[in-house]
Every structure is written in C-alpha cells, then in structure tokens.
Amino acid sequence: MTTQTPQLTILVVEDEPGILRIVTYLLEEHGYNVLQATEGLSALALVERQSPDLIISDIKMPGMDGFTLCERVRANPALVQTPFIFLTAREQRSDMRRGMGLGADDYLTKPFEPEELLSAVRVRLARAAQTRAAIGQADADLQDKIIRALTHEFRTPLSLVMGYTELLESNGPELDEAEFTKVLQGLHTGSRRLMDLVEDFLLLSKIRAGVIARETGSDRVRCPTPDLVVRTVVEQFQKPATSRSVSLEIDCGSGDPTLNIREEHLSEIASRLVDNAIKFSKRDGGRVEVTTSSQEDMWLLSVSDEGMGIQGEALSWIFEAFRQVDRGRLEQQGSGIGLTIVRGLVEAYGGAVHVHSTPGQGSTFYASLPVVAA
C-alpha cells in the first residue's frame, strides 16, 4: 500500500489577470493546489480560513497592498512560519528592503522564468519543512524533559505521602507516640515538597507569561534594604550548611540602596542561589561565600562555592529549564527550574545574571539589579 504525499497549497495574490493565470498554471502543472486572490483583503480571508503552505504576492495592488498583507500574516502566530514570496516589477526593486524587513522570505522580479518561480517555491517549501521538523523535535525534547522532571520529582514525595498514609490506615491504632510522630513528620515532608514543586511551576509560569515584568516600575515594587534581605536568607540556611559541614559566610557592603524589586522576589533569588551553592559544595569543609556590593547604578549579589564546578558546555545552558548538571549522579537536584526562576526574576526587574566556574574548584553566580534613582 503506497502512501501519497499530501498536496501542498499555495496562495497566489496578483491583480494582473495574465500573470495570475500563468503562475497558477505553472504551479498546478507541478502538483500544487492553488488558491487565488486579486487583492490583500480577500487574500487575508483565504489565509485565515485555509492556512496555505506558501504565499506568493504582488506588492502594488488595490486596497490592501502586499506589504500590509505580509505584515498581517506575520502578526498571526499560527502563520508566522508560512513562507512569503513577493512579486515585484523591476522599478519596484528598491521596495524589497522594506519587504524583507516585514518578514518576506524571497522575491521575484517580473517578468520571471518559469523555472525561476518553481525553484524559489521548492526552496522555500523545503526550508519551511526543515524548520517545522526542527521545531517539532525541540518541542518533543522539551516535553520529554518536562515529563521526566515531573515523573521523578512528583513521584518521590507522592510515594512518601502514600506510604505513610497506608501505614496509618493499617496500623494507626497500634503506633506508639514516637512512631506516630515519625509518620506525621514524613507526611509533612512529602506534602511540603509537593507544595514547593507546585509553587515553583506556578512562579515559572507567571515569569514566562510576563505577569511579574508588568508589575515593575510601581511605587509598591521597592526593596529599601536588600542587604538585610540577604542576611536573613543566609541565617535561614546556616543549619542546612552546618549539616553538610559547609561554612556559610556573608559580607554585605552595598550600603543598602533601594532596588526596584519586591522583597519576596529578592529573597527568592538569594535563597535559590545559596541553596544551590550549599548543595554543590564539598561535604568535608567546603565554603560558601555570599557578598553584596554597589557598582554605579547597579546592586550586585554574588554567591560562591567550592564545589564540583560546571563544565564549559553546561555553562551555555545552565539557566535553561529542566536541564541539570550530572543529573544521573546527583539525583537530589530537584526539578531543574531553580536557576531558570532566578534568571527570570532578575531579568523581569531589569537586571542580569551570569556565572563563572572552574571545574573541580567551584562556581560563582552573579545577579545584578538596578538601583532606584534618588
């Protein structure tokens, strides 16, 4: 049983009847399905109803011209990848820079040779197919990462909660006070981890949807004591650091300038960087150093560790979601969105984040945020 290749559809927009007939004939002779329009408005209606695989359009037409048509097509997210070829008279070639700026993929000068038209169509359709395949693979890879992260990160605390719940159901009346307390602690640990995961994903969604960025600039979005926020975070992590024999040190010297950021978001940034540094530090006497400083109109937070460091290749994607360094060996790392959230929050408030790392010696993460003008 043979599988036929689906017939590709091309929209031709041309107000000169002779040229419209020629282009339509050439395309149909080579197996394409052709839609016709003589001006931009009717072409746009066809595009929105039938989503052609490629558009060939004249520039100078009555009503909506080719430039406006191209601009309207590119404004539609569902059509942004649709190849667009302009037809232009020789005296209009100077207009092509504008056309390319609007998102056109190619142009043909009238009169053109049949093979010139067919070649341009084949090339643009092939490139569009390659782009769709690459996007599809990228989407599949991202979905796979999300599924693996969700499966691992949600299954572990869920198993903990389910296990202790079943224990209570089957042996609850027989448990002594110490055993009952242990069960409650286990339930709390599992449910807390689940809640943290849900809150992380919700925060990441808000960042990517631009919700936080839209809040910046408001008088309510101010942090007048950033060093105090960082000190509070460091105090909260002293116990986890001690449990790993990590020395957690702080040196705040910025002078507490006012920042354009919510205190809870600055605390979120500092907490994730400090937590990350402790997790990747050496267990036998490693050191984490947290510092703040001011440089011109920017406030700078740096968090250094003496851990495993980051290999050069990983530095290029360390802030991407659902990607982690040495995931197979370090299963405690979490969902893989912590540093993504850090970058998203910092950039939402007009700052920048970067990392310097030496494999085998440690890493330093830097987050800079703008100071509010006095």
Tab-separated table of C-alpha atoms in Angstrom:
chain	number	residue	atom	x	y	z
A	1	MET	CA	0.000	0.000	0.000
A	2	THR	CA	1.544	3.302	-1.105
A	3	THR	CA	1.180	6.497	0.873
A	4	GLN	CA	0.622	9.618	-1.195
A	5	THR	CA	2.373	12.840	-0.239
A	6	PRO	CA	-0.231	15.427	0.816
A	7	GLN	CA	-0.769	18.096	-1.842
A	8	LEU	CA	0.733	21.417	-0.798
A	9	THR	CA	-1.390	24.563	-1.109
A	10	ILE	CA	-0.053	27.861	-2.438
A	11	LEU	CA	-1.916	31.162	-2.328
A	12	VAL	CA	-1.231	33.481	-5.279
A	13	VAL	CA	-2.203	37.131	-4.799
A	14	GLU	CA	-1.975	39.125	-8.041
A	15	ASP	CA	-4.206	41.815	-9.572
A	16	GLU	CA	-2.963	41.322	-13.151
A	17	PRO	CA	-5.141	38.534	-14.656
A	18	GLY	CA	-2.493	37.392	-17.133
A	19	ILE	CA	0.210	36.890	-14.533
A	20	LEU	CA	-2.260	35.258	-12.150
A	21	ARG	CA	-3.192	32.699	-14.851
A	22	ILE	CA	0.459	31.960	-15.704
A	23	VAL	CA	1.565	31.463	-12.114
A	24	THR	CA	-1.488	29.312	-11.357
A	25	TYR	CA	-0.899	27.134	-14.433
A	26	LEU	CA	2.793	26.573	-13.629
A	27	LEU	CA	2.091	25.615	-10.034
A	28	GLU	CA	-0.840	23.316	-10.826
A	29	GLU	CA	1.207	21.593	-13.552
A	30	HIS	CA	3.751	20.690	-10.882
A	31	GLY	CA	1.243	19.243	-8.447
A	32	TYR	CA	0.414	22.172	-6.183
A	33	ASN	CA	-3.080	23.154	-5.109
A	34	VAL	CA	-3.529	26.865	-5.884
A	35	LEU	CA	-5.726	29.452	-4.172
A	36	GLN	CA	-6.259	32.792	-5.955
A	37	ALA	CA	-6.855	36.340	-4.768
A	38	THR	CA	-6.613	39.665	-6.566
A	39	GLU	CA	-6.038	41.929	-3.546
A	40	GLY	CA	-4.924	41.808	0.066
A	41	LEU	CA	-8.210	41.726	1.996
A	42	SER	CA	-9.635	38.716	0.191
A	43	ALA	CA	-6.200	37.053	0.389
A	44	LEU	CA	-6.104	37.557	4.162
A	45	ALA	CA	-9.548	35.965	4.490
A	46	LEU	CA	-8.346	32.941	2.496
A	47	VAL	CA	-5.201	32.654	4.595
A	48	GLU	CA	-7.127	32.646	7.858
A	49	ARG	CA	-9.592	30.028	6.579
A	50	GLN	CA	-7.258	27.629	4.776
A	51	SER	CA	-3.670	28.188	6.056
A	52	PRO	CA	-1.692	27.778	2.805
A	53	ASP	CA	1.780	26.245	2.846
A	54	LEU	CA	3.236	29.232	0.939
A	55	ILE	CA	2.109	32.682	-0.233
A	56	ILE	CA	3.135	34.433	-3.460
A	57	SER	CA	2.002	38.054	-3.555
A	58	ASP	CA	2.320	41.098	-5.756
A	59	ILE	CA	3.274	44.328	-3.943
A	60	LYS	CA	1.260	47.017	-5.711
A	61	MET	CA	-2.441	46.092	-5.542
A	62	PRO	CA	-5.703	47.982	-4.975
A	63	GLY	CA	-6.899	48.186	-1.373
A	64	MET	CA	-4.556	46.272	0.907
A	65	ASP	CA	-1.130	46.062	-0.751
A	66	GLY	CA	1.394	43.222	-0.455
A	67	PHE	CA	3.370	44.908	2.323
A	68	THR	CA	0.313	45.197	4.557
A	69	LEU	CA	-0.729	41.634	3.728
A	70	CYS	CA	2.713	40.336	4.700
A	71	GLU	CA	2.632	42.328	7.927
A	72	ARG	CA	-0.821	40.974	8.845
A	73	VAL	CA	0.217	37.398	8.072
A	74	ARG	CA	3.368	37.664	10.193
A	75	ALA	CA	1.311	39.103	13.082
A	76	ASN	CA	-0.638	35.832	13.311
A	77	PRO	CA	1.302	33.317	15.468
A	78	ALA	CA	-0.235	30.423	13.539
A	79	LEU	CA	1.123	31.800	10.226
A	80	VAL	CA	4.474	33.208	11.283
A	81	GLN	CA	6.376	30.295	9.692
A	82	THR	CA	4.453	30.402	6.381
A	83	PRO	CA	6.907	31.223	3.536
A	84	PHE	CA	6.126	34.510	1.768
A	85	ILE	CA	7.443	35.400	-1.715
A	86	PHE	CA	6.941	38.843	-3.243
A	87	LEU	CA	6.420	39.520	-6.953
A	88	THR	CA	7.721	42.920	-7.978
A	89	ALA	CA	8.270	44.957	-11.147
A	90	ARG	CA	11.851	45.959	-11.937
A	91	GLU	CA	11.224	49.590	-10.997
A	92	GLN	CA	9.963	48.450	-7.573
A	93	ARG	CA	13.114	46.544	-6.545
A	94	SER	CA	14.091	49.279	-4.119
A	95	ASP	CA	10.975	48.340	-2.111
A	96	MET	CA	12.357	44.881	-1.358
A	97	ARG	CA	14.337	46.020	1.661
A	98	ARG	CA	11.067	47.036	3.248
A	99	GLY	CA	9.504	43.717	2.277
A	100	MET	CA	12.322	41.701	3.824
A	101	GLY	CA	12.051	43.796	6.950
A	102	LEU	CA	8.391	42.804	7.237
A	103	GLY	CA	9.299	39.117	7.125
A	104	ALA	CA	9.210	38.168	3.417
A	105	ASP	CA	11.403	35.166	2.548
A	106	ASP	CA	12.156	35.903	-1.111
A	107	TYR	CA	11.152	37.983	-4.108
A	108	LEU	CA	10.902	37.511	-7.869
A	109	THR	CA	11.169	40.302	-10.421
A	110	LYS	CA	8.551	40.357	-13.182
A	111	PRO	CA	8.877	39.073	-15.829
A	112	PHE	CA	10.431	35.843	-14.482
A	113	GLU	CA	11.350	32.499	-15.994
A	114	PRO	CA	9.094	29.541	-15.097
A	115	GLU	CA	11.989	27.612	-13.551
A	116	GLU	CA	12.943	30.663	-11.507
A	117	LEU	CA	9.469	30.665	-9.914
A	118	LEU	CA	9.379	26.898	-9.365
A	119	SER	CA	12.872	26.858	-7.885
A	120	ALA	CA	12.017	29.624	-5.400
A	121	VAL	CA	8.862	27.748	-4.389
A	122	ARG	CA	10.697	24.434	-3.912
A	123	VAL	CA	13.492	26.033	-1.861
A	124	ARG	CA	11.135	27.930	0.443
A	125	LEU	CA	8.847	24.936	0.988
A	126	ALA	CA	11.842	22.710	1.760
A	127	ARG	CA	13.218	25.209	4.269
A	128	ALA	CA	9.795	25.558	5.883
A	129	ALA	CA	9.591	21.774	6.234
A	130	GLN	CA	13.049	21.707	7.854
A	131	THR	CA	12.034	24.475	10.252
A	132	ARG	CA	8.844	22.654	11.240
A	133	ALA	CA	10.803	19.452	11.801
A	134	ALA	CA	13.359	21.275	13.981
A	135	ILE	CA	10.611	22.993	15.989
A	136	GLY	CA	8.775	19.702	16.372
A	137	GLN	CA	11.924	17.991	17.632
A	138	ALA	CA	12.629	20.849	20.050
A	139	ASP	CA	9.055	20.654	21.351
A	140	ALA	CA	9.342	16.880	21.710
A	141	ASP	CA	12.636	17.234	23.588
A	142	LEU	CA	11.144	19.848	25.933
A	143	GLN	CA	8.061	17.719	26.555
A	144	ASP	CA	10.291	14.744	27.320
A	145	LYS	CA	12.298	16.813	29.829
A	146	ILE	CA	9.115	18.088	31.485
A	147	ILE	CA	7.633	14.596	31.715
A	148	ARG	CA	10.828	13.148	33.171
A	149	ALA	CA	11.139	16.010	35.667
A	150	LEU	CA	7.510	15.749	36.732
A	151	THR	CA	7.619	11.970	36.930
A	152	HIS	CA	10.688	11.922	39.154
A	153	GLU	CA	10.049	14.999	41.282
A	154	PHE	CA	6.362	14.368	41.948
A	155	ARG	CA	6.570	10.596	42.300
A	156	THR	CA	9.064	10.689	45.189
A	157	PRO	CA	7.040	12.872	47.612
A	158	LEU	CA	3.790	11.258	46.467
A	159	SER	CA	5.217	7.844	47.307
A	160	LEU	CA	6.221	9.180	50.706
A	161	VAL	CA	2.751	10.563	51.412
A	162	MET	CA	1.002	7.427	50.123
A	163	GLY	CA	3.287	5.135	52.117
A	164	TYR	CA	2.738	6.888	55.423
A	165	THR	CA	-0.989	7.237	54.743
A	166	GLU	CA	-1.296	3.493	54.156
A	167	LEU	CA	0.706	2.882	57.326
A	168	LEU	CA	-1.762	4.980	59.309
A	169	GLU	CA	-4.726	3.193	57.744
A	170	SER	CA	-3.396	-0.285	58.509
A	171	ASN	CA	-1.505	0.204	61.779
A	172	GLY	CA	-2.611	3.578	63.118
A	173	PRO	CA	-4.175	2.377	66.386
A	174	GLU	CA	-1.117	0.242	67.180
A	175	LEU	CA	1.503	3.003	66.758
A	176	ASP	CA	3.126	4.436	69.867
A	177	GLU	CA	3.698	8.162	70.278
A	178	ALA	CA	7.220	8.125	68.776
A	179	GLU	CA	6.120	6.098	65.734
A	180	PHE	CA	3.060	8.304	65.228
A	181	THR	CA	5.248	11.443	65.367
A	182	LYS	CA	7.610	9.942	62.773
A	183	VAL	CA	4.660	9.241	60.458
A	184	LEU	CA	3.403	12.815	60.810
A	185	GLN	CA	6.880	14.162	60.057
A	186	GLY	CA	7.043	12.011	56.930
A	187	LEU	CA	3.650	13.225	55.759
A	188	HIS	CA	4.684	16.823	56.377
A	189	THR	CA	7.966	16.359	54.471
A	190	GLY	CA	6.240	14.816	51.459
A	191	SER	CA	3.379	17.306	51.330
A	192	ARG	CA	5.779	20.254	51.795
A	193	ARG	CA	7.900	19.075	48.881
A	194	LEU	CA	4.819	18.710	46.702
A	195	MET	CA	3.679	22.199	47.645
A	196	ASP	CA	7.119	23.633	46.841
A	197	LEU	CA	7.075	21.952	43.426
A	198	VAL	CA	3.626	23.332	42.607
A	199	GLU	CA	4.636	26.824	43.731
A	200	ASP	CA	7.822	26.641	41.622
A	201	PHE	CA	5.896	25.752	38.490
A	202	LEU	CA	3.320	28.466	39.148
A	203	LEU	CA	6.072	31.058	39.661
A	204	LEU	CA	7.818	29.985	36.458
A	205	SER	CA	4.507	30.264	34.598
A	206	LYS	CA	3.977	33.813	35.922
A	207	ILE	CA	7.500	34.799	34.869
A	208	ARG	CA	7.090	33.431	31.353
A	209	ALA	CA	3.651	34.986	30.971
A	210	GLY	CA	5.136	38.410	31.780
A	211	VAL	CA	2.981	38.890	34.874
A	212	ILE	CA	5.908	39.916	37.080
A	213	ALA	CA	7.512	42.143	34.451
A	214	ARG	CA	4.269	44.117	34.157
A	215	GLU	CA	4.430	44.949	37.869
A	216	THR	CA	7.838	46.624	37.704
A	217	GLY	CA	8.002	50.394	37.951
A	218	SER	CA	5.223	50.594	40.523
A	219	ASP	CA	5.955	52.522	43.735
A	220	ARG	CA	4.905	49.403	45.621
A	221	VAL	CA	7.718	47.421	43.984
A	222	ARG	CA	10.587	48.635	46.149
A	223	CYS	CA	13.169	46.989	48.377
A	224	PRO	CA	14.914	49.614	50.564
A	225	THR	CA	17.112	47.113	52.459
A	226	PRO	CA	18.457	44.483	50.037
A	227	ASP	CA	21.445	43.630	52.263
A	228	LEU	CA	19.088	42.901	55.159
A	229	VAL	CA	17.080	40.560	52.929
A	230	VAL	CA	20.260	38.682	52.005
A	231	ARG	CA	21.395	38.456	55.640
A	232	THR	CA	18.028	36.984	56.605
A	233	VAL	CA	18.324	34.378	53.844
A	234	VAL	CA	21.840	33.412	54.937
A	235	GLU	CA	20.676	32.992	58.541
A	236	GLN	CA	17.941	30.632	57.360
A	237	PHE	CA	20.497	28.452	55.563
A	238	GLN	CA	23.029	28.201	58.384
A	239	LYS	CA	21.538	24.948	59.689
A	240	PRO	CA	21.426	23.170	56.260
A	241	ALA	CA	25.005	24.342	55.635
A	242	THR	CA	26.208	23.024	59.001
A	243	SER	CA	24.555	19.645	58.336
A	244	ARG	CA	26.779	19.323	55.252
A	245	SER	CA	29.888	20.644	57.069
A	246	VAL	CA	29.795	23.725	54.838
A	247	SER	CA	30.966	27.089	56.132
A	248	LEU	CA	28.438	29.760	55.108
A	249	GLU	CA	29.914	33.269	55.198
A	250	ILE	CA	28.468	36.684	54.320
A	251	ASP	CA	29.960	40.072	53.505
A	252	CYS	CA	27.397	42.782	52.781
A	253	GLY	CA	28.936	46.064	51.657
A	254	SER	CA	26.484	47.659	49.257
A	255	GLY	CA	25.150	50.275	51.689
A	256	ASP	CA	21.543	49.102	51.211
A	257	PRO	CA	20.482	51.124	48.145
A	258	THR	CA	16.795	50.967	47.214
A	259	LEU	CA	16.074	48.442	44.458
A	260	ASN	CA	13.174	48.172	42.057
A	261	ILE	CA	12.126	44.667	43.162
A	262	ARG	CA	9.714	43.099	45.597
A	263	GLU	CA	11.413	41.898	48.784
A	264	GLU	CA	9.934	38.419	48.435
A	265	HIS	CA	11.370	38.094	44.931
A	266	LEU	CA	14.816	39.254	46.044
A	267	SER	CA	14.602	36.717	48.861
A	268	GLU	CA	13.631	34.077	46.280
A	269	ILE	CA	16.695	34.894	44.158
A	270	ALA	CA	19.100	34.847	47.106
A	271	SER	CA	17.587	31.681	48.593
A	272	ARG	CA	17.881	29.687	45.381
A	273	LEU	CA	21.474	30.759	44.782
A	274	VAL	CA	22.536	29.998	48.372
A	275	ASP	CA	20.684	26.660	48.388
A	276	ASN	CA	22.298	25.743	45.072
A	277	ALA	CA	25.764	26.627	46.377
A	278	ILE	CA	25.324	24.518	49.531
A	279	LYS	CA	24.056	21.510	47.572
A	280	PHE	CA	27.046	21.540	45.255
A	281	SER	CA	29.672	22.281	47.899
A	282	LYS	CA	32.130	19.759	49.266
A	283	ARG	CA	30.783	17.899	52.280
A	284	ASP	CA	34.094	17.986	54.159
A	285	GLY	CA	34.720	21.622	54.976
A	286	GLY	CA	33.634	23.417	51.832
A	287	ARG	CA	32.928	27.140	51.967
A	288	VAL	CA	30.077	29.240	50.531
A	289	GLU	CA	30.588	32.990	50.434
A	290	VAL	CA	27.746	35.476	49.885
A	291	THR	CA	28.626	39.096	49.127
A	292	THR	CA	26.814	42.271	48.087
A	293	SER	CA	28.222	45.450	46.600
A	294	SER	CA	27.215	48.507	44.578
A	295	GLN	CA	28.676	49.457	41.212
A	296	GLU	CA	27.457	52.759	39.758
A	297	ASP	CA	23.687	52.307	39.317
A	298	MET	CA	23.626	48.542	39.954
A	299	TRP	CA	23.440	46.395	43.098
A	300	LEU	CA	25.404	43.144	42.849
A	301	LEU	CA	24.856	39.848	44.667
A	302	SER	CA	27.444	37.098	44.302
A	303	VAL	CA	27.324	33.569	45.721
A	304	SER	CA	30.480	31.429	45.522
A	305	ASP	CA	31.021	27.775	46.370
A	306	GLU	CA	33.966	25.379	46.386
A	307	GLY	CA	32.106	22.521	44.744
A	308	MET	CA	32.382	20.434	41.610
A	309	GLY	CA	32.191	23.390	39.229
A	310	ILE	CA	30.467	23.440	35.849
A	311	GLN	CA	31.936	22.100	32.619
A	312	GLY	CA	32.269	24.584	29.740
A	313	GLU	CA	29.475	23.069	27.641
A	314	ALA	CA	26.997	23.194	30.524
A	315	LEU	CA	27.679	26.899	31.071
A	316	SER	CA	25.788	27.640	27.854
A	317	TRP	CA	22.545	26.095	29.130
A	318	ILE	CA	22.834	26.190	32.928
A	319	PHE	CA	19.901	28.645	33.243
A	320	GLU	CA	17.566	26.672	30.949
A	321	ALA	CA	14.549	24.875	32.411
A	322	PHE	CA	14.647	21.126	33.064
A	323	ARG	CA	18.384	20.809	32.404
A	324	GLN	CA	20.779	19.837	35.164
A	325	VAL	CA	24.489	19.165	35.549
A	326	ASP	CA	25.300	15.477	36.015
A	327	ARG	CA	21.660	14.587	36.678
A	328	GLY	CA	22.286	10.834	36.753
A	329	ARG	CA	24.770	11.064	39.629
A	330	LEU	CA	23.156	13.873	41.628
A	331	GLU	CA	19.520	12.865	41.983
A	332	GLN	CA	18.877	15.339	44.793
A	333	GLN	CA	18.957	18.338	42.467
A	334	GLY	CA	15.226	18.873	42.076
A	335	SER	CA	13.082	19.747	39.090
A	336	GLY	CA	15.698	21.723	37.196
A	337	ILE	CA	13.923	25.079	37.187
A	338	GLY	CA	15.560	26.820	40.159
A	339	LEU	CA	18.177	28.721	38.164
A	340	THR	CA	15.593	29.370	35.438
A	341	ILE	CA	13.428	31.105	38.034
A	342	VAL	CA	16.445	33.108	39.265
A	343	ARG	CA	17.191	34.370	35.761
A	344	GLY	CA	13.522	35.055	35.054
A	345	LEU	CA	13.066	37.131	38.204
A	346	VAL	CA	16.305	39.069	37.773
A	347	GLU	CA	15.591	39.904	34.129
A	348	ALA	CA	11.953	40.793	34.880
A	349	TYR	CA	13.270	43.599	37.102
A	350	GLY	CA	15.786	44.837	34.535
A	351	GLY	CA	18.832	43.013	35.887
A	352	ALA	CA	21.213	40.375	34.618
A	353	VAL	CA	22.592	37.082	35.878
A	354	HIS	CA	25.700	35.127	34.912
A	355	VAL	CA	28.069	32.504	36.249
A	356	HIS	CA	31.817	31.926	36.363
A	357	SER	CA	33.002	28.413	37.069
A	358	THR	CA	36.194	26.350	37.192
A	359	PRO	CA	35.633	22.566	37.036
A	360	GLY	CA	36.814	20.912	40.235
A	361	GLN	CA	37.187	24.212	42.086
A	362	GLY	CA	33.738	25.784	42.300
A	363	SER	CA	31.358	28.342	40.847
A	364	THR	CA	30.262	31.926	41.444
A	365	PHE	CA	26.822	33.140	40.446
A	366	TYR	CA	26.259	36.875	39.986
A	367	ALA	CA	22.922	38.709	39.983
A	368	SER	CA	22.818	42.456	39.315
A	369	LEU	CA	19.751	44.648	39.803
A	370	PRO	CA	19.193	48.352	39.028
A	371	VAL	CA	19.246	50.862	41.871
A	372	VAL	CA	16.306	53.264	42.130
A	373	ALA	CA	17.450	56.815	41.379
A	374	ALA	CA	17.363	59.057	44.446
